Amino acid sequence: MAILFTFDFASKQKYIFATNALREIIGASEILDKLNSQFKNEFGNDVKYSGGGNGLAVFQTQEKVDQAISFLQKNCSSYGLTFSYATLEAEKLTHESHEKLKSMLINSKKSGILPYFEPLLPHGAICQSCGRRNSTKNPHNTEERLCNICRQKQENAKNAHADIIEAMQKLNPEIHGGPEKWFLMNTDEIKEYNSENKLYGIFAVVKMDGNSLGKKIRTFLEADPKNIEKFSDISNGINEASKQAIANACCHHFKEYIMKNKKMPFRPIIIGGDDIAFLIDPSIAFEFTKTVSDEFTKNTKKLDTSSITISAGIAFTHSSFPLSKSIELAEELLSNSKKYGVMVNKENPPAMIDYQVLYGSLNDNITEIRDREYTIYDGNNKITRLWQKPYLLSDDSNSNKIENITNLASASQKIGKILKRSKIKRLKDVFNHEQSSLQELLMQLRTNVPANESKTYSSREQFDILIHWAECNFKFYNEQSKNEEKHEGILDLVEVYDILGGKE
């Protein structure tokens, strides 16, 4: 009789984003990856999966189970982590026994394992980073006082995502050195980079996740009892697909930086399974994210499950904006893009992307922001939404239903060729007028467009096309949700005009 064993680190997101310091966020993510890797190395072939802060193993004796629990307790406590676990006696690992084990783990979590607690001494100085635990002085920096856990996060950040660099080195032998040489390591470096490249302190936070991955794996496991034996291969394959997709995108989009032996305007935060998060130069955020999505799907085609698409949410914020909040907003946008992907194709959702440019510091969620700043109510309480998001992230058979992000980027540049920047910025104010005034103001803008003729469209005809940008999105989404809202897509173009390099 075998003993199935599964575990899950508690409050992973809270642990990673316990502070707003980029280095410590990266280090926390690295600690989780390290613990997963150590568990796999310690228990070898008994481990079916270990990644993303959880794991699954099949042991033959209770002694091995006790060793696994002891191993996790010892290693987790040193980093300020706790974990939940469940065990189940079974003849072997099957889809049914695996589902039962997962249900037991959920119940174990509900039983309320206490979070890690480091007692606060009466007169200890508070950690400058997390503000919750007693701190000690840094021997190399007398002004810095960090608690033991935050200090360990900082130390682990030094080599975080070294596997991405290794994957890049296989693609480009000119790459030498580790993560600290090639990746941005803290927000000061981001601000310095932004200053050099005139990005006005803006960076993009990207969150990505696979579409219907759990459903696809469940369908695969249910198709044949023997498929459970391939569970480990599939999990490892998805991990490898994410890592390789990031490495390929870096080598493709940052050739110039690599040639100059210069840091890339990029920082991986979380790369585990189909869960991806990173910071990047906003001017290439759409292109880079599309490449990652395309590469991930291509890399998963060799798995026994059907190929997996991956969607994204991007929050464009000031570098002074709390990073944990930026990640939270990107997560909301990702959730929205995945929801709309199911509208497009319920069985095989395409890769989708939603984004938002946030220059303010308001602590609102995406729905509140859009309801307040991008929604118009006329006298009859009819609603006009000033966006056509989300968009397709990758070209596929659904492109005839809704627009893709590549076309949006192209259209945003076209608007800069036919309108002056001051007029472009005025468009948002124009759409806040009631309908009769709106049409009059649009006509005034149109008359300011030079009547240049081209082989395809005159500039004024191009203006008319852009004003009704992505109308297909609004028609399709409204048909699916059966509402009668009106959507104006032109402001999507205005929103990304500056961040994509449309500066005078």
Short mmCIF file of C-alpha atoms in Angstrom, two decimals, residues 14-216:
data_model
loop_
_atom_site.label_atom_id
_atom_site.label_comp_id
_atom_site.label_asym_id
_atom_site.label_seq_id
_atom_site.Cartn_x
_atom_site.Cartn_y
_atom_site.Cartn_z
CA LYS A 14 1.33 37.37 0.91
CA TYR A 15 4.82 36.03 1.56
CA ILE A 16 6.18 37.26 -1.78
CA PHE A 17 4.56 40.70 -1.58
CA ALA A 18 5.05 41.29 2.14
CA THR A 19 7.14 44.36 1.28
CA ASN A 20 7.29 46.81 -1.61
CA ALA A 21 11.04 46.30 -2.14
CA LEU A 22 11.64 44.72 -5.55
CA ARG A 23 14.75 42.86 -4.41
CA GLU A 24 12.89 41.22 -1.53
CA ILE A 25 9.90 40.33 -3.70
CA ILE A 26 12.26 38.62 -6.13
CA GLY A 27 14.10 36.91 -3.27
CA ALA A 28 10.87 35.61 -1.74
CA SER A 29 9.87 34.07 -5.08
CA GLU A 30 13.33 32.51 -5.33
CA ILE A 31 13.01 31.00 -1.82
CA LEU A 32 9.78 29.23 -2.79
CA ASP A 33 11.42 27.88 -5.96
CA LYS A 34 14.46 26.78 -3.96
CA LEU A 35 12.36 24.88 -1.41
CA ASN A 36 10.47 23.10 -4.20
CA SER A 37 13.77 22.16 -5.85
CA GLN A 38 15.30 20.98 -2.56
CA PHE A 39 12.27 18.78 -1.86
CA LYS A 40 12.57 17.20 -5.30
CA ASN A 41 16.30 16.58 -4.87
CA GLU A 42 15.82 15.15 -1.38
CA PHE A 43 13.16 12.59 -2.28
CA GLY A 44 14.10 11.87 -5.90
CA ASN A 45 11.89 9.54 -7.91
CA ASP A 46 9.23 9.46 -5.19
CA VAL A 47 8.34 13.05 -6.16
CA LYS A 48 5.80 13.36 -8.94
CA TYR A 49 5.71 17.14 -8.89
CA SER A 50 7.31 19.96 -6.92
CA GLY A 51 6.90 23.53 -8.10
CA GLY A 52 4.89 26.72 -7.68
CA GLY A 53 4.92 26.38 -3.89
CA ASN A 54 3.33 22.92 -3.76
CA GLY A 55 4.21 19.31 -4.45
CA LEU A 56 3.09 15.69 -4.77
CA ALA A 57 4.95 12.51 -3.85
CA VAL A 58 4.22 8.79 -3.58
CA PHE A 59 6.01 7.12 -0.66
CA GLN A 60 6.12 3.43 0.22
CA THR A 61 6.59 3.77 3.97
CA GLN A 62 5.32 5.98 6.80
CA GLU A 63 8.95 6.65 7.69
CA LYS A 64 9.42 8.43 4.35
CA VAL A 65 6.29 10.52 4.99
CA ASP A 66 7.64 11.54 8.40
CA GLN A 67 10.96 12.48 6.79
CA ALA A 68 9.16 14.65 4.23
CA ILE A 69 7.15 16.47 6.93
CA SER A 70 10.28 16.97 9.05
CA PHE A 71 12.21 18.23 6.01
CA LEU A 72 9.53 20.82 5.18
CA GLN A 73 9.14 21.93 8.80
CA LYS A 74 12.87 22.48 9.20
CA ASN A 75 13.38 24.35 5.92
CA CYS A 76 10.18 26.39 5.96
CA SER A 77 10.65 27.70 9.50
CA SER A 78 14.07 29.13 8.68
CA TYR A 79 12.48 31.31 5.98
CA GLY A 80 9.35 32.31 7.92
CA LEU A 81 7.01 29.99 6.01
CA THR A 82 4.38 27.45 7.01
CA PHE A 83 2.73 24.72 4.96
CA SER A 84 -0.34 22.50 4.82
CA TYR A 85 -0.17 18.82 3.89
CA ALA A 86 -2.37 15.76 3.43
CA THR A 87 -1.74 12.02 3.15
CA LEU A 88 -3.80 9.18 1.71
CA GLU A 89 -3.20 5.44 1.66
CA ALA A 90 -3.88 3.96 -1.78
CA GLU A 91 -2.83 1.06 -3.97
CA LYS A 92 -1.25 3.56 -6.36
CA LEU A 93 -1.60 7.07 -7.67
CA THR A 94 -4.68 7.33 -9.87
CA HIS A 95 -6.74 10.26 -11.05
CA GLU A 96 -9.43 9.41 -8.48
CA SER A 97 -6.98 9.10 -5.57
CA HIS A 98 -5.26 12.31 -6.67
CA GLU A 99 -8.57 14.21 -6.66
CA LYS A 100 -9.40 12.84 -3.20
CA LEU A 101 -5.96 13.86 -1.94
CA LYS A 102 -6.43 17.42 -3.24
CA SER A 103 -9.78 17.61 -1.47
CA MET A 104 -8.11 16.51 1.77
CA LEU A 105 -5.47 19.22 1.34
CA ILE A 106 -8.19 21.86 0.98
CA ASN A 107 -9.75 20.66 4.23
CA SER A 108 -6.34 20.73 5.87
CA LYS A 109 -5.96 24.39 4.88
CA LYS A 110 -9.40 25.18 6.26
CA SER A 111 -8.42 23.71 9.63
CA GLY A 112 -6.39 26.86 10.15
CA ILE A 113 -2.66 26.29 10.31
CA LEU A 114 -1.21 29.25 12.14
CA PRO A 115 1.06 31.54 10.13
CA TYR A 116 4.72 31.83 11.00
CA PHE A 117 5.16 34.07 14.02
CA GLU A 118 8.42 35.65 15.13
CA PRO A 119 7.92 37.15 18.60
CA LEU A 120 8.67 40.85 18.91
CA LEU A 121 11.09 41.68 21.71
CA PRO A 122 10.11 44.61 23.97
CA HIS A 123 12.69 47.13 22.74
CA GLY A 124 13.71 45.77 19.34
CA ALA A 125 14.02 48.10 16.38
CA ILE A 126 11.37 47.44 13.69
CA CYS A 127 12.43 46.10 10.29
CA GLN A 128 12.70 48.95 7.78
CA SER A 129 11.24 46.80 5.02
CA CYS A 130 8.30 44.81 6.37
CA GLY A 131 7.71 46.91 9.51
CA ARG A 132 6.57 43.84 11.46
CA ARG A 133 9.58 42.10 12.99
CA ASN A 134 12.64 42.96 15.06
CA SER A 135 15.63 43.97 12.99
CA THR A 136 19.40 43.73 13.15
CA LYS A 137 22.02 45.98 11.60
CA ASN A 138 23.58 45.13 8.27
CA PRO A 139 27.35 44.79 8.90
CA HIS A 140 28.00 46.26 5.44
CA ASN A 141 25.48 49.11 5.76
CA THR A 142 25.10 50.58 9.23
CA GLU A 143 21.97 52.55 8.19
CA GLU A 144 20.05 49.47 7.05
CA ARG A 145 18.08 47.51 9.61
CA LEU A 146 16.26 44.40 8.40
CA CYS A 147 14.69 41.42 10.12
CA ASN A 148 16.15 37.98 9.50
CA ILE A 149 13.44 37.00 7.00
CA CYS A 150 13.72 40.15 4.86
CA ARG A 151 17.51 39.84 4.91
CA GLN A 152 17.27 36.27 3.63
CA LYS A 153 14.96 37.43 0.87
CA GLN A 154 17.55 40.03 -0.16
CA GLU A 155 20.33 37.46 -0.17
CA ASN A 156 18.33 35.02 -2.29
CA ALA A 157 17.53 37.71 -4.85
CA LYS A 158 21.16 37.77 -6.03
CA ASN A 159 20.83 34.55 -7.99
CA ALA A 160 17.07 34.57 -8.62
CA HIS A 161 16.09 33.28 -12.07
CA ALA A 162 19.60 32.12 -12.92
CA ASP A 163 17.88 29.35 -14.91
CA ILE A 164 16.54 32.01 -17.30
CA ILE A 165 20.09 33.27 -17.89
CA GLU A 166 21.25 29.68 -18.47
CA ALA A 167 18.50 29.16 -21.05
CA MET A 168 19.51 32.43 -22.74
CA GLN A 169 23.16 31.36 -22.84
CA LYS A 170 22.20 28.29 -24.86
CA LEU A 171 20.57 30.61 -27.41
CA ASN A 172 23.33 33.24 -27.34
CA PRO A 173 26.88 32.22 -26.26
CA GLU A 174 27.79 35.92 -25.94
CA ILE A 175 25.84 36.08 -22.66
CA HIS A 176 28.12 35.80 -19.62
CA GLY A 177 27.43 36.49 -15.96
CA GLY A 178 24.40 36.07 -13.72
CA PRO A 179 21.04 37.73 -13.03
CA GLU A 180 22.52 40.79 -11.29
CA LYS A 181 24.44 41.63 -14.44
CA TRP A 182 21.51 41.35 -16.87
CA PHE A 183 18.29 42.05 -14.94
CA LEU A 184 17.09 45.20 -13.16
CA MET A 185 17.40 44.52 -9.44
CA ASN A 186 15.60 47.39 -7.70
CA THR A 187 13.30 50.35 -8.33
CA ASP A 188 16.23 52.81 -8.28
CA GLU A 189 17.66 51.06 -11.34
CA ILE A 190 14.25 51.27 -13.02
CA LYS A 191 14.08 55.02 -12.36
CA GLU A 192 17.62 55.48 -13.69
CA TYR A 193 16.76 53.52 -16.83
CA ASN A 194 13.54 55.51 -17.29
CA SER A 195 15.45 58.77 -16.98
CA GLU A 196 17.93 57.73 -19.70
CA ASN A 197 15.15 56.64 -22.05
CA LYS A 198 12.72 59.50 -21.32
CA LEU A 199 9.95 57.19 -20.10
CA TYR A 200 8.91 59.67 -17.41
CA GLY A 201 9.14 57.15 -14.58
CA ILE A 202 6.68 54.66 -16.08
CA PHE A 203 7.12 50.90 -16.11
CA ALA A 204 4.92 47.97 -17.06
CA VAL A 205 3.97 45.16 -14.67
CA VAL A 206 2.89 42.04 -16.55
CA LYS A 207 1.03 39.05 -15.10
CA MET A 208 0.39 35.95 -17.23
CA ASP A 209 -1.41 32.65 -16.65
CA GLY A 210 -2.44 29.65 -18.77
CA ASN A 211 -5.98 29.38 -20.09
CA SER A 212 -8.08 26.44 -18.86
CA LEU A 213 -4.90 24.60 -17.84
CA GLY A 214 -6.54 22.75 -14.95
CA LYS A 215 -9.39 21.68 -17.21
CA LYS A 216 -7.02 20.45 -19.94
#
